[in-house]
Amino acid sequence: MKVAVVGATGMVGEVMLKVLAERNFPITELLLVASERSVGKKMTYKNKEYTVIGLADAVTAKPEIAIFSAGGDTSTEWAPKFAEVGTTVIDNSSAWRMDPTKKLVVPEINADQLTKEDKIIANPNCSTIQLVMVLAPLHKKYKMKRVVISTYQSVSGTGVKAVQQLENEIAGIQGEMAYPYPIGRNALPHCDVFLENGYTKEEMKLAREPQKIFDDRTFSITATAVRIPTAGGHSESVNVQFENDFDLTEVRKLLSETAGVIVQDNPDTNTYPMPIYAHDKDDVFVGRIRRDETQRNTLNMWIVADNLRKGAATNAVQIGEYLVAHNLV
Ligand SMILES: NC(=O)c1ccc[n+]([C@@H]2O[C@H](COP(=O)([O-])OP(=O)(O)OC[C@H]3O[C@@H](n4cnc5c(N)ncnc54)[C@H](OP(=O)(O)O)[C@@H]3O)[C@@H](O)[C@H]2O)c1
């Protein structure tokens, strides 16, 4: 399989290469692609040195799969060019997610929708992926009506510039700002850009993407997305109201039997999910599972995952694995 990693020099790109190597993705030829700034730069994959190339050269090489993590503008312009030469694009940006002609895939939930004709496949937003991984089995069993979510998102979710801003602040260095304010010792109720309705784009991704993934518009989601000074790992406080009542023991059992979900929930031993535990792991962690005592059929939970892993690279590689296993590329 000839595989292109577009955005190989970025935060997601770096983890993508790690995940591809760990999972032994069947690569015969690897193309590392980034902006003109990085062309010629040397990088290593499985102890072999590669030279970063530009997008035009990568299209000419006609890879079977191109995994994009290079921002929405790059995907909008270049994904169709790859698709035209027969490449299947798995895209991490928000460019194609809500396009009705493109699939939005979390393999554990809806990979069975994929066909050979899908030449541009969208990877959901990082905070959406960890949310739907936990909601999927619960929705199936108890039918969701409404979800209220507040996120606590790490700076790695913004990219290398934001990680650098936090490191500069800790070291007391004046440098380039990724955010409009300091992020150290702070919390910014501002992830991605503000929209006309007063919500941010990140909040609307959380509201809309799950409906598309579940192919179900009978439930609603409202979100507040907050950036906090953790280096990696997103956390979410999630309140879900169901049509049907549930039993907490059954909820815990259902979640612990869900592939890719780990229950960490024991107040007696201070056991609950945290970004430092989720770091570098492919699973989604859930805890603080308890009944909302103010409303019928309603559950509170705390969900944590490594945003660069299941929130981005791992999910994209799993889509690639599904395509290979089902002869769809
Ligand atoms: N961080 C997350 O948790 C996360 C999660 C899910 C999805 N995503 C998405 O993944 C993408 C990358 O995010 P990131 O956090 O890795 O950002 P990042 O660290 O800023 O990296 C951006 C990457 O894109 C490349 N790039 C930028 N402009 C380009 C252009 N015009 N042509 C070709 N390559 C270009 C950069 O190459 P140079 O090094 O040459 O500039 C770099 O490799 C974004 O679309 C983001 O929304 C991120």
XYZ file of C-alpha atoms and ligand atoms in Angstrom:
377
model
C 0.000 0.000 0.000
C 1.406 3.401 -1.005
C 0.403 5.800 1.774
C 0.765 9.603 1.986
C 0.713 11.359 5.355
C -0.209 14.972 4.648
C 0.728 17.299 7.507
C 3.416 14.847 8.641
C 5.375 17.575 10.457
C 2.409 18.668 12.635
C 1.178 17.532 16.034
C -1.354 15.067 14.611
C 1.061 14.036 11.828
C 3.738 13.043 14.333
C 1.310 10.838 16.280
C -0.085 9.486 12.982
C 3.368 8.121 12.079
C 3.705 6.594 15.538
C 0.281 4.909 15.316
C 0.876 3.641 11.747
C 4.157 2.071 12.914
C 2.710 0.611 16.139
C -0.218 -0.988 14.321
C 2.040 -2.171 11.507
C -0.122 -0.614 8.822
C 0.694 -2.411 5.522
C 2.856 0.345 4.012
C 5.109 -0.504 1.047
C 5.850 3.103 0.143
C 5.471 6.100 2.458
C 5.153 9.704 1.323
C 5.643 12.370 3.989
C 3.967 15.576 2.900
C 3.886 19.073 4.384
C 3.903 22.729 3.337
C 6.604 24.268 1.117
C 8.288 25.428 4.365
C 9.131 21.819 5.232
C 9.932 20.378 1.799
C 13.375 18.718 1.939
C 13.258 18.227 5.702
C 14.325 14.741 6.877
C 12.056 12.604 9.052
C 12.214 9.001 10.191
C 9.617 6.220 10.128
C 10.510 2.770 11.477
C 14.221 3.765 11.594
C 14.259 4.736 7.920
C 14.907 8.277 6.780
C 12.408 10.048 4.514
C 12.479 13.458 2.818
C 9.375 15.609 3.139
C 7.738 16.373 -0.211
C 5.116 18.869 -1.389
C 1.475 18.204 -2.247
C 1.833 18.323 -6.049
C 4.557 15.643 -5.992
C 2.423 13.506 -3.686
C -0.572 13.654 -6.075
C 1.696 12.666 -8.987
C 2.814 9.593 -6.975
C -0.877 8.420 -6.823
C -0.918 6.857 -3.332
C -3.713 4.400 -2.528
C -4.428 6.207 0.752
C -3.686 9.796 1.844
C -4.263 10.706 5.484
C -4.649 14.469 5.783
C -3.958 16.462 8.969
C -3.008 19.807 7.491
C -5.951 22.108 8.157
C -9.229 22.753 6.376
C -7.886 24.937 3.563
C -5.322 22.338 2.489
C -8.004 19.606 2.545
C -10.527 21.697 0.621
C -8.004 22.408 -2.115
C -6.055 19.148 -2.277
C -8.289 16.246 -1.204
C -10.285 16.402 -4.486
C -7.005 16.381 -6.469
C -5.940 13.157 -4.726
C -9.440 11.674 -5.165
C -9.270 12.442 -8.899
C -6.179 10.238 -9.320
C -7.871 7.391 -7.410
C -6.488 8.005 -3.906
C -8.796 7.457 -0.926
C -8.413 10.461 1.394
C -9.009 10.164 5.144
C -9.317 13.738 6.332
C -8.796 15.021 9.869
C -9.880 18.605 9.217
C -13.426 19.977 9.438
C -13.539 20.663 5.665
C -15.744 17.716 4.620
C -17.404 16.567 7.841
C -20.843 18.045 7.280
C -20.820 17.619 3.476
C -23.830 15.357 2.865
C -21.928 13.502 0.116
C -19.106 12.505 2.516
C -19.154 9.906 5.295
C -18.182 10.941 8.844
C -16.749 7.835 10.414
C -15.908 6.414 13.828
C -15.066 2.810 12.887
C -16.585 1.217 16.002
C -19.909 2.911 15.162
C -20.466 3.350 11.418
C -17.575 2.033 9.280
C -20.039 -0.391 7.681
C -21.338 2.577 5.625
C -18.055 2.777 3.694
C -17.854 1.695 0.066
C -15.218 1.775 -2.692
C -16.863 4.931 -4.035
C -15.962 6.919 -0.889
C -12.852 8.759 -2.021
C -12.914 11.447 0.689
C -13.781 10.170 4.171
C -14.057 12.573 7.095
C -12.662 11.931 10.569
C -14.839 13.634 13.214
C -13.683 16.377 15.555
C -11.514 15.129 18.446
C -14.004 16.031 21.191
C -16.852 14.476 19.151
C -15.061 11.119 18.771
C -14.568 10.535 22.494
C -18.159 11.662 23.174
C -19.846 9.346 20.633
C -17.701 6.362 21.652
C -19.410 6.508 25.077
C -22.849 7.664 23.900
C -23.219 4.968 21.186
C -24.022 1.940 23.399
C -26.154 4.062 25.762
C -28.167 5.605 22.912
C -28.803 2.163 21.472
C -30.102 0.883 24.788
C -31.901 3.869 26.371
C -32.430 6.336 23.457
C -30.991 9.792 24.069
C -33.201 12.871 24.141
C -30.807 15.656 25.057
C -27.107 15.996 25.895
C -25.477 18.939 27.700
C -21.695 18.929 27.409
C -18.906 21.136 28.755
C -15.382 20.437 27.522
C -11.989 21.010 29.111
C -9.679 20.842 26.091
C -5.891 20.700 26.003
C -3.644 23.065 24.085
C -2.418 20.218 21.834
C -5.889 20.348 20.266
C -4.950 23.679 18.709
C -1.624 22.525 17.240
C 2.090 23.191 17.657
C 1.765 26.977 18.032
C -0.496 26.619 21.079
C 1.757 24.060 22.769
C 4.621 26.503 22.204
C 2.597 29.359 23.734
C 1.992 27.347 26.923
C 5.665 26.274 27.096
C 6.797 29.886 26.574
C 4.479 31.102 29.351
C 5.776 28.453 31.763
C 9.389 29.408 30.900
C 8.595 33.148 31.155
C 9.476 33.779 27.507
C 7.614 36.318 25.334
C 6.661 34.564 22.097
C 4.043 34.185 19.416
C 0.482 33.830 20.783
C -1.874 31.153 19.433
C -4.699 32.428 21.660
C -5.940 35.995 22.276
C -4.999 35.644 25.990
C -2.459 33.789 28.135
C -3.460 30.123 28.554
C -1.293 29.231 31.582
C -3.261 29.674 34.847
C -6.289 30.440 32.708
C -9.379 28.893 31.091
C -10.655 30.239 27.777
C -14.344 29.636 26.947
C -13.278 29.911 23.335
C -12.314 26.926 21.124
C -12.119 27.713 17.403
C -13.894 30.814 16.050
C -17.136 32.468 17.202
C -20.167 32.133 14.934
C -23.138 34.462 14.450
C -25.305 32.485 16.918
C -22.837 33.204 19.765
C -21.518 29.623 19.844
C -18.022 28.676 18.730
C -17.385 26.436 15.733
C -16.129 23.722 18.122
C -19.421 23.862 20.059
C -21.448 23.505 16.869
C -19.261 20.555 15.758
C -20.187 18.840 19.032
C -23.861 19.621 18.435
C -24.043 18.461 14.803
C -21.464 15.721 14.187
C -22.987 13.079 16.539
C -26.343 13.346 14.711
C -24.591 12.597 11.424
C -22.508 9.735 12.874
C -25.591 8.082 14.434
C -27.709 9.028 11.376
C -30.314 10.212 13.860
C -31.702 13.704 14.415
C -34.137 12.770 17.174
C -31.794 13.940 19.954
C -30.189 17.335 20.558
C -26.814 18.391 21.959
C -25.781 21.729 23.426
C -22.124 22.455 24.218
C -19.718 24.857 25.904
C -16.109 24.266 24.828
C -13.292 25.506 27.069
C -9.530 25.519 26.510
C -7.470 24.772 29.637
C -3.696 24.624 30.199
C -3.277 20.847 29.986
C -0.656 19.756 27.455
C -2.632 16.843 26.003
C -5.966 15.046 26.513
C -9.480 16.442 26.354
C -11.990 16.047 29.218
C -15.762 16.369 29.009
C -18.522 16.758 31.577
C -21.556 15.122 29.968
C -25.192 15.189 31.100
C -27.493 12.892 29.089
C -31.251 12.640 29.340
C -32.706 9.413 27.939
C -36.222 8.455 26.838
C -35.979 5.320 28.987
C -34.785 4.762 32.520
C -31.509 2.976 33.245
C -29.818 1.060 35.977
C -26.365 2.384 36.968
C -24.873 -1.100 37.317
C -26.141 -1.962 33.845
C -24.723 1.322 32.437
C -21.275 0.510 33.867
C -21.475 -3.055 32.497
C -22.576 -1.851 29.058
C -19.716 0.645 28.890
C -17.108 -1.810 30.163
C -18.173 -4.256 27.423
C -17.775 -1.596 24.705
C -14.633 -2.012 22.577
C -12.385 1.041 22.894
C -14.048 2.291 26.113
C -12.547 1.816 29.588
C -14.557 2.478 32.754
C -12.514 4.123 35.540
C -15.090 4.733 38.213
C -14.553 4.177 41.909
C -14.958 7.135 44.268
C -13.705 4.977 47.192
C -10.242 4.819 45.617
C -10.338 8.236 43.888
C -10.503 6.426 40.566
C -11.695 8.558 37.660
C -10.405 9.430 34.189
C -7.717 12.106 33.864
C -5.663 13.409 30.922
C -2.413 12.140 32.460
C -3.811 8.562 32.449
C -5.282 8.860 28.944
C -1.990 10.164 27.501
C -0.665 8.012 24.658
C -3.587 5.553 24.949
C -6.012 4.648 22.170
C -9.010 4.081 24.444
C -11.675 6.479 25.683
C -12.001 6.635 29.476
C -15.267 7.216 31.353
C -16.005 7.679 35.042
C -17.916 9.727 37.635
C -20.975 7.831 36.351
C -23.950 8.928 38.449
C -27.633 9.690 38.246
C -28.644 13.340 37.829
C -30.897 13.677 40.845
C -32.680 16.756 39.442
C -34.202 15.197 36.346
C -35.790 11.898 35.215
C -33.750 9.319 33.248
C -30.647 11.504 33.306
C -27.004 10.517 33.700
C -23.834 12.474 34.498
C -20.407 11.280 33.287
C -16.829 12.439 32.831
C -15.128 11.372 29.584
C -11.399 11.711 28.806
C -9.281 10.695 25.797
C -5.975 11.534 24.146
C -7.117 13.995 21.472
C -4.134 13.255 19.237
C -4.747 9.472 19.430
C -8.424 8.337 19.340
C -9.408 11.964 18.712
C -7.366 12.079 15.513
C -4.588 9.667 14.463
C -5.892 6.357 15.843
C -9.395 6.906 14.457
C -7.951 7.768 11.014
C -5.668 4.712 10.992
C -8.597 2.502 12.086
C -10.566 3.819 9.073
C -7.577 2.887 6.879
C -7.447 -0.575 8.464
C -11.158 -1.072 7.743
C -10.673 -0.043 4.090
C -7.780 -2.492 3.693
C -9.542 -5.361 5.488
C -12.672 -4.955 3.318
C -10.818 -4.416 0.002
C -12.209 -0.907 -0.348
C -8.941 0.625 -1.646
N -4.619 18.615 17.387
C -5.706 17.873 17.502
O -6.076 17.381 18.601
C -6.537 17.568 16.306
C -7.512 16.598 16.443
C -8.299 16.285 15.345
C -8.080 16.931 14.157
N -7.122 17.886 14.051
C -6.940 18.517 12.745
O -5.729 18.064 12.170
C -5.139 19.105 11.404
C -3.722 19.363 11.867
O -3.728 19.715 13.227
P -2.388 19.815 14.089
O -2.845 20.027 15.467
O -1.479 18.703 13.766
O -1.761 21.193 13.496
P -0.237 21.630 13.420
O 0.545 21.039 14.514
O -0.266 23.110 13.279
O 0.302 20.986 12.033
C -0.167 21.408 10.788
C 0.412 20.524 9.685
O -0.171 20.910 8.446
C 0.862 21.240 7.530
N 0.418 22.315 6.646
C -0.015 23.549 6.997
N -0.295 24.273 5.872
C -0.044 23.468 4.816
C -0.141 23.638 3.409
N -0.553 24.774 2.862
N 0.225 22.593 2.623
C 0.651 21.423 3.149
N 0.776 21.204 4.482
C 0.405 22.225 5.300
C 2.001 21.706 8.388
O 3.203 21.636 7.642
P 4.464 22.604 8.023
O 5.130 21.964 9.213
O 5.279 22.543 6.785
O 3.885 23.955 8.319
C 1.910 20.667 9.521
O 2.457 19.447 9.072
C -6.081 20.292 11.526
O -6.961 20.286 10.413
C -6.823 20.039 12.796
O -8.088 20.637 12.814
C -6.328 18.200 15.094
